PDB file of C-alpha atoms and ligand atoms in Angstrom:
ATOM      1  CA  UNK A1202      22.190  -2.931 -15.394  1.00  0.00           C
ATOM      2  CA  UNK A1203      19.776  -6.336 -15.744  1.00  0.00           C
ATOM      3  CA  UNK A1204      16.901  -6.014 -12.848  1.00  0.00           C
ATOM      4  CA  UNK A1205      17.692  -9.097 -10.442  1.00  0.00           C
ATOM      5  CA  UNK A1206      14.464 -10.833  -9.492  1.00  0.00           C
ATOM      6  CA  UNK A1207      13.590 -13.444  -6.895  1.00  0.00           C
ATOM      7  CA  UNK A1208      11.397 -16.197  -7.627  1.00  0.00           C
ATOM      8  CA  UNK A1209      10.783 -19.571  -6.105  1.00  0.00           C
ATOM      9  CA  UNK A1210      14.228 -19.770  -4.401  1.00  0.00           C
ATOM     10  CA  UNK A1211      16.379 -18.212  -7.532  1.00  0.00           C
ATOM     11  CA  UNK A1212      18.099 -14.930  -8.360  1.00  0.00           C
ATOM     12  CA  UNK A1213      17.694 -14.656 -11.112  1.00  0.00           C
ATOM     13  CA  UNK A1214      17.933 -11.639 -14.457  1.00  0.00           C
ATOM     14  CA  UNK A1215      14.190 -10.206 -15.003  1.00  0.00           C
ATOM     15  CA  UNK A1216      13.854 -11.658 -18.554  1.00  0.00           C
ATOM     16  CA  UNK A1217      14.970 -14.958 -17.306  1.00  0.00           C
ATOM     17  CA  UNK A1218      12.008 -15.452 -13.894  1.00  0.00           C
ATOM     18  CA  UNK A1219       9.245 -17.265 -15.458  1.00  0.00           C
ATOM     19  CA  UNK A1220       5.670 -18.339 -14.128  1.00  0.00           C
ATOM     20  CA  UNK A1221       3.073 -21.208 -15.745  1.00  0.00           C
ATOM     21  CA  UNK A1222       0.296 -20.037 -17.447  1.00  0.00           C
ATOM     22  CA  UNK A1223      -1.555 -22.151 -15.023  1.00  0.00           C
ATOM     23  CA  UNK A1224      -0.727 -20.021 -12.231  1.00  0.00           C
ATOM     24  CA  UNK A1225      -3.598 -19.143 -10.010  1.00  0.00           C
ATOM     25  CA  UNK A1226      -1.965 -15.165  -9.594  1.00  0.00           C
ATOM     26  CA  UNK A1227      -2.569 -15.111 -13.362  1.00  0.00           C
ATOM     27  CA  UNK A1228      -5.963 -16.917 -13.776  1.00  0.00           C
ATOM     28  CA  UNK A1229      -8.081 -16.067 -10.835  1.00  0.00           C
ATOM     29  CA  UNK A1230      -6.065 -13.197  -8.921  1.00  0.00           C
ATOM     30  CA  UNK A1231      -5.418 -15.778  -6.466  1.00  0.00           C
ATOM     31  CA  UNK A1232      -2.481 -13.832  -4.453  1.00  0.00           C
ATOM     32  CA  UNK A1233      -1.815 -11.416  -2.103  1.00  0.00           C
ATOM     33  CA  UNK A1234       1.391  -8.953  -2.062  1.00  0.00           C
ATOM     34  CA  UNK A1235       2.987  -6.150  -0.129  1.00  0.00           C
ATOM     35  CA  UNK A1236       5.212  -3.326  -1.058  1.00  0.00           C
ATOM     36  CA  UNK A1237       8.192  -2.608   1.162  1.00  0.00           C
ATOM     37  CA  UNK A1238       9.978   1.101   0.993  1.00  0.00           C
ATOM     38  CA  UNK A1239      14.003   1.282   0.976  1.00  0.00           C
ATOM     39  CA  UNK A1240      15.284   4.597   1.808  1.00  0.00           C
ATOM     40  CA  UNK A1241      18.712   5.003   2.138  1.00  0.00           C
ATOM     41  CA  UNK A1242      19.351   1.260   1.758  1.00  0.00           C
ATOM     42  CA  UNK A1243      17.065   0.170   4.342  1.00  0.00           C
ATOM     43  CA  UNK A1244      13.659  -1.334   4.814  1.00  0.00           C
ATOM     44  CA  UNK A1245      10.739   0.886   6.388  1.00  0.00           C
ATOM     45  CA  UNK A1246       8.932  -0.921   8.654  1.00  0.00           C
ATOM     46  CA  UNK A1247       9.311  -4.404   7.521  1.00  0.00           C
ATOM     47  CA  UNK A1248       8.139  -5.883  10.394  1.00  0.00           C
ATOM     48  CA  UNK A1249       5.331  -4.309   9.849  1.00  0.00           C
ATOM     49  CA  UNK A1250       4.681  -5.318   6.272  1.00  0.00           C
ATOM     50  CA  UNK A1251       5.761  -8.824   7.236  1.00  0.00           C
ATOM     51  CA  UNK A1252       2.878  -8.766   9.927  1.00  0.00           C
ATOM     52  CA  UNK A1253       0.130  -7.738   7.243  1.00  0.00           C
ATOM     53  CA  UNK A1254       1.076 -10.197   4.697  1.00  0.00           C
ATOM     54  CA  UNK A1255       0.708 -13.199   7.197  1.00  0.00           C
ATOM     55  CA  UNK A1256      -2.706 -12.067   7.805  1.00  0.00           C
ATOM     56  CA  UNK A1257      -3.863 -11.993   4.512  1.00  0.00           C
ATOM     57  CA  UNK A1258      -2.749 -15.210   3.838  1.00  0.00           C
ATOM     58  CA  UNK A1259      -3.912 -16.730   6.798  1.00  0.00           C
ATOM     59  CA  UNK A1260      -7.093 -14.908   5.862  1.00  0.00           C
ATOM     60  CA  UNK A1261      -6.963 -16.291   2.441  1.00  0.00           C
ATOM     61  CA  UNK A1262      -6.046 -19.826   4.093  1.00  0.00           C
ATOM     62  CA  UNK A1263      -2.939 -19.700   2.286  1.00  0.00           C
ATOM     63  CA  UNK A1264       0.471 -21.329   3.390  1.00  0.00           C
ATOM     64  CA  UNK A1265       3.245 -19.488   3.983  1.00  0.00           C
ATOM     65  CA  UNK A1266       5.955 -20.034   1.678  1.00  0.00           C
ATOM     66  CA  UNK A1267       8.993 -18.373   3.748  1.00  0.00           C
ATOM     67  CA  UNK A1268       9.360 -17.021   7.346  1.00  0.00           C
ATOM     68  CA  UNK A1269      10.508 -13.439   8.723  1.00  0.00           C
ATOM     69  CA  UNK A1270      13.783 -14.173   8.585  1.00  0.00           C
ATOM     70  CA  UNK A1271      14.138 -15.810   5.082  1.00  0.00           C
ATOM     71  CA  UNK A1272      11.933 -12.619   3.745  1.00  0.00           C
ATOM     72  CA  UNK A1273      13.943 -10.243   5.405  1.00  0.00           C
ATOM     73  CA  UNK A1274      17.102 -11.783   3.519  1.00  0.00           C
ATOM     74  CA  UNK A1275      15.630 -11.598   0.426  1.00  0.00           C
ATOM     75  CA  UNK A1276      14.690  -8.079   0.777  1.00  0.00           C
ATOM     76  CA  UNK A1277      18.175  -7.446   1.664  1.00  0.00           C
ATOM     77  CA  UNK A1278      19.784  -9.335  -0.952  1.00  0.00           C
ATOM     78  CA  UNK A1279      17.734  -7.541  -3.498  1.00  0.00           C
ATOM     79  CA  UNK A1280      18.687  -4.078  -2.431  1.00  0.00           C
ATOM     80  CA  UNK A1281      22.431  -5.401  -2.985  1.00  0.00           C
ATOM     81  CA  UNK A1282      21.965  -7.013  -5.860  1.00  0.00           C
ATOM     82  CA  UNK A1283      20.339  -4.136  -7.388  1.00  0.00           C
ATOM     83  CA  UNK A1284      22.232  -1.330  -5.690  1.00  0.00           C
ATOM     84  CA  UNK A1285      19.008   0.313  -4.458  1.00  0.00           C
ATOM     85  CA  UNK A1286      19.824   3.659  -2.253  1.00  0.00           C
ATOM     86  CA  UNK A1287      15.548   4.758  -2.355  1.00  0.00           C
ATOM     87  CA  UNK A1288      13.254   2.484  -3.915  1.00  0.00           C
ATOM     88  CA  UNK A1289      10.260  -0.078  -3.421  1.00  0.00           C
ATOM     89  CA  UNK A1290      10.390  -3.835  -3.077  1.00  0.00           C
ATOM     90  CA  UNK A1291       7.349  -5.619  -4.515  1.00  0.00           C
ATOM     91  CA  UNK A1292       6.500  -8.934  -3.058  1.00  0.00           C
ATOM     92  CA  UNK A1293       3.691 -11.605  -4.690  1.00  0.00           C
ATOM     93  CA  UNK A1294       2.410 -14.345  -3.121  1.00  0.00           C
ATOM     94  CA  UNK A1295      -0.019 -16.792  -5.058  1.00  0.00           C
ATOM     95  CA  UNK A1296      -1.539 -19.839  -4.964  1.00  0.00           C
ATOM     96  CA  UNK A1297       0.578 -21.471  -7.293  1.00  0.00           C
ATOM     97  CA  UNK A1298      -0.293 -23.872  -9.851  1.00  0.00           C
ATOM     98  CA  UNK A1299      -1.471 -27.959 -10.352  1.00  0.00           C
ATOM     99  CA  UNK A1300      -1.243 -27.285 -13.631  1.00  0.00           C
ATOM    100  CA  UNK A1301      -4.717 -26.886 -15.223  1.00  0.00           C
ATOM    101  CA  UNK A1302      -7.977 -24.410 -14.463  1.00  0.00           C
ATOM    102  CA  UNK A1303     -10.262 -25.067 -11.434  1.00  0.00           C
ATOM    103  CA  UNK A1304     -12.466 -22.538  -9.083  1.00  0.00           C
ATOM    104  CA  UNK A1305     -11.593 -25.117  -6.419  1.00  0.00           C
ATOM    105  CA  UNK A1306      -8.403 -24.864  -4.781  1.00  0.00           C
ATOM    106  CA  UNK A1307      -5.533 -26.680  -5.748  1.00  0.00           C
ATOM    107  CA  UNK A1308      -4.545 -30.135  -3.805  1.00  0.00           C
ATOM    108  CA  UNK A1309      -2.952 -29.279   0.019  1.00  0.00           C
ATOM    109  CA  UNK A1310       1.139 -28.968  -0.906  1.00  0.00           C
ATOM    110  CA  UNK A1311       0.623 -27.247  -4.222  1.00  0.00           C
ATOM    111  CA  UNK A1312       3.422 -25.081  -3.870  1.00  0.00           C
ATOM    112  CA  UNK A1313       2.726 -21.562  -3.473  1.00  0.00           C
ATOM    113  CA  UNK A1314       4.976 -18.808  -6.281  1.00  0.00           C
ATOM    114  CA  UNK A1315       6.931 -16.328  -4.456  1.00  0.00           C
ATOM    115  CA  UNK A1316       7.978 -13.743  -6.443  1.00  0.00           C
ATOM    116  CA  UNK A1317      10.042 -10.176  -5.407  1.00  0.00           C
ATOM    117  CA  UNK A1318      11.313  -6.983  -7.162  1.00  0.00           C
ATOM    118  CA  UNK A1319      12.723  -4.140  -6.896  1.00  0.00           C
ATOM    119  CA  UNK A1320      11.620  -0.477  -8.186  1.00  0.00           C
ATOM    120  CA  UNK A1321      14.249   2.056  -7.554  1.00  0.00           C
ATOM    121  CA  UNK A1322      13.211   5.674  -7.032  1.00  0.00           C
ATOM    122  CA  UNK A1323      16.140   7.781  -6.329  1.00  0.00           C
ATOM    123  CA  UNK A1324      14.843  11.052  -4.031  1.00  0.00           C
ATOM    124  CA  UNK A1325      11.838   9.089  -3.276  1.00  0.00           C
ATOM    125  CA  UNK A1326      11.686  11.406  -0.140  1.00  0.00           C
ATOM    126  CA  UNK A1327      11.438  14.782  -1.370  1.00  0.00           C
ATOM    127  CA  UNK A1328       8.634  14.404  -4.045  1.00  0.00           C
ATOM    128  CA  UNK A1329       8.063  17.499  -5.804  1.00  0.00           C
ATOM    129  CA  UNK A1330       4.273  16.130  -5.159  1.00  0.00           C
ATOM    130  CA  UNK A1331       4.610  17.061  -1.584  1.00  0.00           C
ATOM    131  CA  UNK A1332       5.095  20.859  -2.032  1.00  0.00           C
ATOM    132  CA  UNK A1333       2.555  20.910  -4.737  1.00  0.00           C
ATOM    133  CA  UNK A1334      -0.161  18.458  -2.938  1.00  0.00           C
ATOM    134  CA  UNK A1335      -2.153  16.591  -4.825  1.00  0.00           C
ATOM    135  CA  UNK A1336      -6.103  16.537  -6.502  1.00  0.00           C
ATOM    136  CA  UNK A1337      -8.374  14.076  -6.330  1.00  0.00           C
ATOM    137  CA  UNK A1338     -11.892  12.923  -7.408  1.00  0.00           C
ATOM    138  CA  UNK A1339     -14.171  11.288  -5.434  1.00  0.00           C
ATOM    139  CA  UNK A1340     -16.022   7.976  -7.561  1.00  0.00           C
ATOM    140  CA  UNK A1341     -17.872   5.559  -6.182  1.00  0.00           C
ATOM    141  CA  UNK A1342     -15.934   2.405  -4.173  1.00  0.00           C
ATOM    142  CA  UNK A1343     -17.112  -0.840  -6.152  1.00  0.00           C
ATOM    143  CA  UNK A1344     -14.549  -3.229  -5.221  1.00  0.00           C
ATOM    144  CA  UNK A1345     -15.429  -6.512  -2.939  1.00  0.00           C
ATOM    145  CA  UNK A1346     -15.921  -6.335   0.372  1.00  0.00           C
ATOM    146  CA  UNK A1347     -12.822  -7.676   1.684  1.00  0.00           C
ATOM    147  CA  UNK A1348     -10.408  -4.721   1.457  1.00  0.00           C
ATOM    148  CA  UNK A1349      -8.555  -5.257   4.323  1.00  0.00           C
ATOM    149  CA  UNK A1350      -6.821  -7.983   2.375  1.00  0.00           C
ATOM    150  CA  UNK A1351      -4.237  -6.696   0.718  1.00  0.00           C
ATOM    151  CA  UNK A1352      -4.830  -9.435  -3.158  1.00  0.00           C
ATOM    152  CA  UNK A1353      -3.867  -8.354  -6.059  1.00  0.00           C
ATOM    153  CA  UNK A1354      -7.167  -8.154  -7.519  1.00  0.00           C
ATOM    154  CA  UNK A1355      -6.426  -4.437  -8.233  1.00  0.00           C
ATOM    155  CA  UNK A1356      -8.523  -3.903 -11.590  1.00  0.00           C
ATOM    156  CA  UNK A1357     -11.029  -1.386  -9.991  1.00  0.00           C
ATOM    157  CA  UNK A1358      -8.232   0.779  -8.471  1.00  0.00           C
ATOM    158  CA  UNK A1359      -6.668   0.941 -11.702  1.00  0.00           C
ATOM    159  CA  UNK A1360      -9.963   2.069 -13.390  1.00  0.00           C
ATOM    160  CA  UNK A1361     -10.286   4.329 -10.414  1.00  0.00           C
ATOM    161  CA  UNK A1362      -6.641   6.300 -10.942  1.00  0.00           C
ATOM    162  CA  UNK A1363      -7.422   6.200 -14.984  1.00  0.00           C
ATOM    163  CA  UNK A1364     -10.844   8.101 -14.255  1.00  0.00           C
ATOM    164  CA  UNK A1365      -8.423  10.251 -12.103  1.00  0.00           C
ATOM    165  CA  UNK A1366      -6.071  11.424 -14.826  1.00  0.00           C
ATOM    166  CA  UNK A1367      -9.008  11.493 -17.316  1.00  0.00           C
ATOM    167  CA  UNK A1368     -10.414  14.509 -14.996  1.00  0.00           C
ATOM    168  CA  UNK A1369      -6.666  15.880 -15.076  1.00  0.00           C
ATOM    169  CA  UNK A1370      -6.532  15.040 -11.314  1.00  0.00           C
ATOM    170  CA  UNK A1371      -3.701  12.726  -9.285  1.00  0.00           C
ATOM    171  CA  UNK A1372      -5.687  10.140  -7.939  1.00  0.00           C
ATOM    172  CA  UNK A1373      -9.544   9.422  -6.527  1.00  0.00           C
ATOM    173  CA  UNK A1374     -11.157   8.869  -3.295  1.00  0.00           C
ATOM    174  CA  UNK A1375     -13.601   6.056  -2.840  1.00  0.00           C
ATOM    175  CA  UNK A1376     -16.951   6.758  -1.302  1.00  0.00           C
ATOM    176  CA  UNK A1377     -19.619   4.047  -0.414  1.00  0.00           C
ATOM    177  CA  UNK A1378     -22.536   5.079   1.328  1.00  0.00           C
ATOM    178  CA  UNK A1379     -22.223   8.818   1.330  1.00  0.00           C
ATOM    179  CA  UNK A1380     -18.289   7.830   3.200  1.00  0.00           C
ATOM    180  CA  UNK A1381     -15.105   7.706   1.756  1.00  0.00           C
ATOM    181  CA  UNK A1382     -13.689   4.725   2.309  1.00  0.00           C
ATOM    182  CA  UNK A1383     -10.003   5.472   0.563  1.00  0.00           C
ATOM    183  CA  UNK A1384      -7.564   6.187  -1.975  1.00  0.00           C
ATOM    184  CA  UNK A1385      -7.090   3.947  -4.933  1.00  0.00           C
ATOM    185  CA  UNK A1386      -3.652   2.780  -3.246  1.00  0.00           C
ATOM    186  CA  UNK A1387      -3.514   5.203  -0.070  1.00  0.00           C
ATOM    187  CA  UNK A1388      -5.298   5.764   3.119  1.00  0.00           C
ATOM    188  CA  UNK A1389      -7.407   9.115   3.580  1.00  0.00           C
ATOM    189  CA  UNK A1390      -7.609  11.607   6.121  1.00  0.00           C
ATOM    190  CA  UNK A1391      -9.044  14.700   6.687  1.00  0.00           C
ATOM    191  CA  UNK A1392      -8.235  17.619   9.418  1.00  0.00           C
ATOM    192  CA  UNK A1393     -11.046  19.728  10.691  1.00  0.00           C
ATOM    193  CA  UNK A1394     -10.257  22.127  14.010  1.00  0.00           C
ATOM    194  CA  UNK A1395      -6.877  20.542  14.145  1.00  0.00           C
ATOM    195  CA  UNK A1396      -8.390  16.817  14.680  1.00  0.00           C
ATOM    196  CA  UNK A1397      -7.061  14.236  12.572  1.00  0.00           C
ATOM    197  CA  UNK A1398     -10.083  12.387  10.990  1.00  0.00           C
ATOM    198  CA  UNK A1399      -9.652   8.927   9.445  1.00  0.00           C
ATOM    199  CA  UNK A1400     -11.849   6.346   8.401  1.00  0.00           C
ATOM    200  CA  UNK A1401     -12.077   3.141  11.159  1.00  0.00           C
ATOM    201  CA  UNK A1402     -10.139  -0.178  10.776  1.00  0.00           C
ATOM    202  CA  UNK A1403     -12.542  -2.868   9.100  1.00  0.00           C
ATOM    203  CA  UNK A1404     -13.289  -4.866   6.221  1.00  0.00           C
ATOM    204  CA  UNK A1405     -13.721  -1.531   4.172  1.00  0.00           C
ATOM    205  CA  UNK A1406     -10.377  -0.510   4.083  1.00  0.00           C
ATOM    206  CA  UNK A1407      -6.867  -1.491   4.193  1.00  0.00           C
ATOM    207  CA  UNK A1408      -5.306  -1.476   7.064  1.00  0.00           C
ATOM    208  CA  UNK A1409      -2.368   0.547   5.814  1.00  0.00           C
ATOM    209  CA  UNK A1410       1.332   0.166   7.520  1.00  0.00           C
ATOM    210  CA  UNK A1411       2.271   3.849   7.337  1.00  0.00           C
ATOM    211  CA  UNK A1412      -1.319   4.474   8.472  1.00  0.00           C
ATOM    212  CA  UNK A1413      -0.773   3.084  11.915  1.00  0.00           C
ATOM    213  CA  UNK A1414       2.535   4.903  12.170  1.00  0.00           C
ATOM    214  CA  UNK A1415       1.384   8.305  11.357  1.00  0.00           C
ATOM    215  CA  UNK A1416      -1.195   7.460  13.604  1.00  0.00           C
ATOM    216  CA  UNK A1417       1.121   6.770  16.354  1.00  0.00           C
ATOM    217  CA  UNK A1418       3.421   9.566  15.183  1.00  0.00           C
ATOM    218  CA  UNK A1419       0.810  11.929  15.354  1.00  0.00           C
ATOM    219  CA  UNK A1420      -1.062  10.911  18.959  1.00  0.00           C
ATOM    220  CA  UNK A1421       3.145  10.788  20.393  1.00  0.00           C
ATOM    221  CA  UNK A1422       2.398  14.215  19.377  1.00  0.00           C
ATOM    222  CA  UNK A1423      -0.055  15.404  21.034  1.00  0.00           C
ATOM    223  CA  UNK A1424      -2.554  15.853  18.427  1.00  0.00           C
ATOM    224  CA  UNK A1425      -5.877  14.509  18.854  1.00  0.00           C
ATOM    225  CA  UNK A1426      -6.893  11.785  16.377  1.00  0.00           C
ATOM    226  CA  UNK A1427     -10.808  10.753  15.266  1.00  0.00           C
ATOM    227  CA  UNK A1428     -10.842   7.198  13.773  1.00  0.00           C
ATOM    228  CA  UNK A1429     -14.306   7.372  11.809  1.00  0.00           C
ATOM    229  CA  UNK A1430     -15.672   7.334   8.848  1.00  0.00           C
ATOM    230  CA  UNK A1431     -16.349  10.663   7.677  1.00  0.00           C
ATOM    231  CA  UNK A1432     -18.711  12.260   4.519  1.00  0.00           C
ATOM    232  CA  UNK A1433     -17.137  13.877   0.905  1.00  0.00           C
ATOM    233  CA  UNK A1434     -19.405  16.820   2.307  1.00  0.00           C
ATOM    234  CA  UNK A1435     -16.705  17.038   5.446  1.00  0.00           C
ATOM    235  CA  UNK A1436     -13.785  16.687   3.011  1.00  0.00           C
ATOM    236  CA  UNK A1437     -14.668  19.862   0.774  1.00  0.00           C
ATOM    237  CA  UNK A1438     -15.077  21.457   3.773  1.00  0.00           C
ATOM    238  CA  UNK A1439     -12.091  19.995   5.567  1.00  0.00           C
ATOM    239  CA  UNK A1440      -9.122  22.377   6.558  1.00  0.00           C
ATOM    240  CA  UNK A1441      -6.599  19.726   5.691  1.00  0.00           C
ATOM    241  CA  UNK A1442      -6.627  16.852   3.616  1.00  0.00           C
ATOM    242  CA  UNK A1443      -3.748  13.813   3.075  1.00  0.00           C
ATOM    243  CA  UNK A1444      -3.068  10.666   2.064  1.00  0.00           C
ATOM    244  CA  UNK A1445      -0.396   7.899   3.141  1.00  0.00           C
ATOM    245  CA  UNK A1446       0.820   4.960   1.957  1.00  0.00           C
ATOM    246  CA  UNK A1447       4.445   3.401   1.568  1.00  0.00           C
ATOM    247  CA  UNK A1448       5.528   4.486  -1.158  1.00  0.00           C
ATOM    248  CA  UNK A1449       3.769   8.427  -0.676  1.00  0.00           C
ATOM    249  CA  UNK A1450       4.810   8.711   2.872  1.00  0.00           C
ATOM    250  CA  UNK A1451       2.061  11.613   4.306  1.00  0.00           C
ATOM    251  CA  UNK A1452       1.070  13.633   0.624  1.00  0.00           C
ATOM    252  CA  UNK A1453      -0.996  16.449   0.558  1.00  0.00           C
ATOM    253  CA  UNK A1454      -4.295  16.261  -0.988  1.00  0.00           C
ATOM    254  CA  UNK A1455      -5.004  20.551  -1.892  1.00  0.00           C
ATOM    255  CA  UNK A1456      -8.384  19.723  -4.008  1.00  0.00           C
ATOM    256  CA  UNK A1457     -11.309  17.561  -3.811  1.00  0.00           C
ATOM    257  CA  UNK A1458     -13.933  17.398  -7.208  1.00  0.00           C
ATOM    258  CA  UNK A1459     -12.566  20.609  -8.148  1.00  0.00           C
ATOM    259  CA  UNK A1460     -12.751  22.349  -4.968  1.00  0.00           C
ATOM    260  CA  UNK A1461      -9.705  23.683  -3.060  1.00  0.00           C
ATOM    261  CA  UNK A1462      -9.434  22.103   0.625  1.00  0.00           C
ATOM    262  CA  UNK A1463      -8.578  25.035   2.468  1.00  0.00           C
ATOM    263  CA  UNK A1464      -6.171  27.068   1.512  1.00  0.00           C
ATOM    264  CA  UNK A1465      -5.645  25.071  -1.467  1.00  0.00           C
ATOM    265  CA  UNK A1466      -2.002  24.875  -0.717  1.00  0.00           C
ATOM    266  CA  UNK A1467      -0.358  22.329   1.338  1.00  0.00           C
ATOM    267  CA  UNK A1468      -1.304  22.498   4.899  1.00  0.00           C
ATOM    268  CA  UNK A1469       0.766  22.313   8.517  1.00  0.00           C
ATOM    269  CA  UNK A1470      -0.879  19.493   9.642  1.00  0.00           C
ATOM    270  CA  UNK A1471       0.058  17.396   7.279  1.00  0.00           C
ATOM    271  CA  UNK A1472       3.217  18.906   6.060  1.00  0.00           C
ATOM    272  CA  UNK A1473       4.847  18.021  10.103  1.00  0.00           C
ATOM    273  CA  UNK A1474       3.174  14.778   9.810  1.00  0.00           C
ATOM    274  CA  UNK A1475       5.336  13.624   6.359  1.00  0.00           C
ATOM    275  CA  UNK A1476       8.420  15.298   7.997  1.00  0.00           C
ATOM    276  CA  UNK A1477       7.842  13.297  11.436  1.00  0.00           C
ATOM    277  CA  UNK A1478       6.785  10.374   9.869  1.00  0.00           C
ATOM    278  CA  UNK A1479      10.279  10.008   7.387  1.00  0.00           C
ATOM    279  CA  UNK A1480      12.159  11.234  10.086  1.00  0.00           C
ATOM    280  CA  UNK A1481      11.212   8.432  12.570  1.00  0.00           C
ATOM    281  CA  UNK A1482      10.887   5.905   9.623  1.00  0.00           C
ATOM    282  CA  UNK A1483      14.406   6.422   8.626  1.00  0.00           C
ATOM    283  CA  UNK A1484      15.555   6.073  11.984  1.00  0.00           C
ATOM    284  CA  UNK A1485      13.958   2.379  12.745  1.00  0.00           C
ATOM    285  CA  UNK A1486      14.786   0.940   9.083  1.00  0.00           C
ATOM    286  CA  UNK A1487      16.546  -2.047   8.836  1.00  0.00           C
TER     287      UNK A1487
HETATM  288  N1  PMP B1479      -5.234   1.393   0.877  1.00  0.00           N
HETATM  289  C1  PMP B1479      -5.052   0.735  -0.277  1.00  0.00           C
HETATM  290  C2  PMP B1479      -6.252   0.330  -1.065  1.00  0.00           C
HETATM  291  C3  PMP B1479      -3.760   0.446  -0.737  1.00  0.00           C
HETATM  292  O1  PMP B1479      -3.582  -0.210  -1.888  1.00  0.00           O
HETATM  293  C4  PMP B1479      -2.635   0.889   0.026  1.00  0.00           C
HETATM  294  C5  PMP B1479      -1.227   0.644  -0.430  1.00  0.00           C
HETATM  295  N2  PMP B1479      -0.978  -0.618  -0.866  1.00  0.00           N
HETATM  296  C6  PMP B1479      -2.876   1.572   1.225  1.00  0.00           C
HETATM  297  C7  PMP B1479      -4.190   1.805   1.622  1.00  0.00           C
HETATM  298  C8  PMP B1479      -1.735   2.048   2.081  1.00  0.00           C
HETATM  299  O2  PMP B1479      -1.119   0.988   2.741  1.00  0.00           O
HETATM  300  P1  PMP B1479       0.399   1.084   3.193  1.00  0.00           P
HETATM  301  O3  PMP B1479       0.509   2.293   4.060  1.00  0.00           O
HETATM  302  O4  PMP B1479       0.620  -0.155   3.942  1.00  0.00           O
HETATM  303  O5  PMP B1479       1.216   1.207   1.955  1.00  0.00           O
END
C-alpha cells in the first residue's frame, strides 16, 4: 500500500508530494514540527501537541498555516487513509519559499509548507524495550540555546544517538554544566528515595507533552515530584532512571556510562508510571 501524504492542501501518494529546493525547511532549518502518537486509531494528546506547536511558531514569529480544527482533520484523515491502528503522525511546518536564498526572512504572505505523515508501528505499546530498559551515555549538550522550541534543526541529536550506538548503548543523555539537560529526543528523569527528579521547564529543554502528563499522572498519584536540574553523579547513583517522549511513552533507562542504575533491571517506579500513563492516554485519545 502507497504512503498517503499531506502537503499544502493535497493528499496526495508519497512519491508524488514535492517541495522547492528553495524551501527555507531545506536551506536554513527554518521549521518547526511535532510528532503526534495514534494508538488504537486515535490521537494521544493532540491538544496538547497542537498547543506546543503554536508556541514555537509564535516563538519563531511564524504564521500559522491551519487552525485546531483543520489539523485535527488532517490527522484524522491520515490515519484513514493509511489504515493506521498504532503509529506516529509527523507534522512540518516551514517557512516556505520566495524562491531564491536569503538569511533575511522571506516577504510577509510567503506561504508557509505544511507537510504530514504517517509512521505506522503496530504494538507500539508493548515495546520489548520496556521490559529490557534501555542504556545510555551521557555526552556533552552542544545544541543552541533555544531547546524549548521544538525546529527541526536536529543534526546534533542525531550525532548524539550515532555516538550512542557507536558505544553499543540505546541512546545518550545531554549534560551542560555538570546537569543533564535531556535525551537526544526524550525527557529525563531520575528517582532517588521514591522522589521523581526532573530537570525544570526553560530554554534548556523541551518542554515535552508526555512529560507534563506523567507529571500529572504521577503527582494524581501521590508521589512526590522534584522539578530540578540534577548532576550525572545523582543519575549513577539514582535508584530509578526513565525517559518519556511520544513515541516511548515512560522507558526504562537500566544503565548510565556503563554503570547499572540500581538494580540494573527495570524499576517500579517507572514501570507503574508507563502503565498509568498508556492507560490514561488511551482513554482521552481522540
Ligand atoms: N526532548 C527532546 C529534545 C525531544 O526531541 C522530544 C521529542 N520530540 C522530547 C523531549 C519529548 O517530547 P514529547 O513528550 O512531547 O514527545
Amino acid at each position: 500500500m502507497t504512503r498517503i501524504v499531506y502537503l499544502n492542501g493535497d493528499y496526495l501518494p508519497e512519491n508524488e508530494a514535492k517541495i522547492s529546493i528553495f524551501d527555507r525547511g531545506f536551506l536554513m532549518a527554518d521549521g518547526v514540527y511535532e510528532v503526534t502518537t495514534v494508538l488504537g486509531g486515535k490521537l494521544l494528546d493532540f491538544a496538547g501537541h497542537a498547543k506546543r506547536l503554536e508556541r514555537s511558531l509564535s516563538e519563531l514569529e511564524m504564521d500559522k498555516p491551519a487552525g485546531f480544527d483543520d489539523l485535527l482533520e488532517i490527522h484524522r484523515e491520515l490515519v484513514r487513509a493509511n489504515d493506521i491502528e498504532d503509529g506516529l503522525i509527523y507534522l512540518q511546518i516551514t517557512r516556505g519559499s520566495d524562491g531564491d536564498r536569503d538569511f533575511a526572512y522571506p516577504a510577509a504572505g510567503t506561504p508557509a509548507t505544511l507537510m504530514l505523515f504517517t509512521q505506522s508501528k503496530p504494538g507500539l505499546a508493548t515495546s520489548p524495550a520496556a521490559q529490557k530498559g534501555i542504556k545510555v551515555i551521557s555526552i556533552p549538550d552542544q545544541r543552541w540555546g533555544r531547546r524549548d522550541i521544538k525546529t527541526v534543526q536536529l543534526l546534533y541529536p542525531s550525532m548524539g544517538k550515532m555516538m550512542a550506538k557507536t558505544a553499543g548503548c540505546d541512546d545518550a543523555w545531554m549534560i551542560e554544566d555538570g546537569h543533564v539537560t535531556e535525551g537526544t529526543s526524550n525527557n529525563a528523569y531520575i528517582i532517588k528515595n521514591g522522589r521523581i527528579i526532573t530537570r525544570h521547564l526553560g530554554n534548556e529543554i523541551l518542554h515535552g507533552i508526555t512529560r507534563a502528563a506523567v507529571l500529572r499522572f504521577a503527582r494524581e498519584a501521590q508521589m512526590e515530584v522534584e522539578e530540578r536540574a540534577f548532576t550525572l553523579a545523582e543519575a549513577l547513583a539514582a535508584d530509578e532512571a526513565f525517559i518519556t517522549s511520544a513515541s516511548a511513552f515512560v522507558m526504562p533507562v537500566v544503565e548510565i556510562d556503563g554503570v547499572a542504575v540500581g538494580s540494573g533491571a527495570p524499576g517500579p517506579v517507572a514501570s507503574r508510571l508507563r502503565e498509568i500513563y498508556i492507560d490514561e492516554s488511551r482513554k482521552a485519545a481522540v
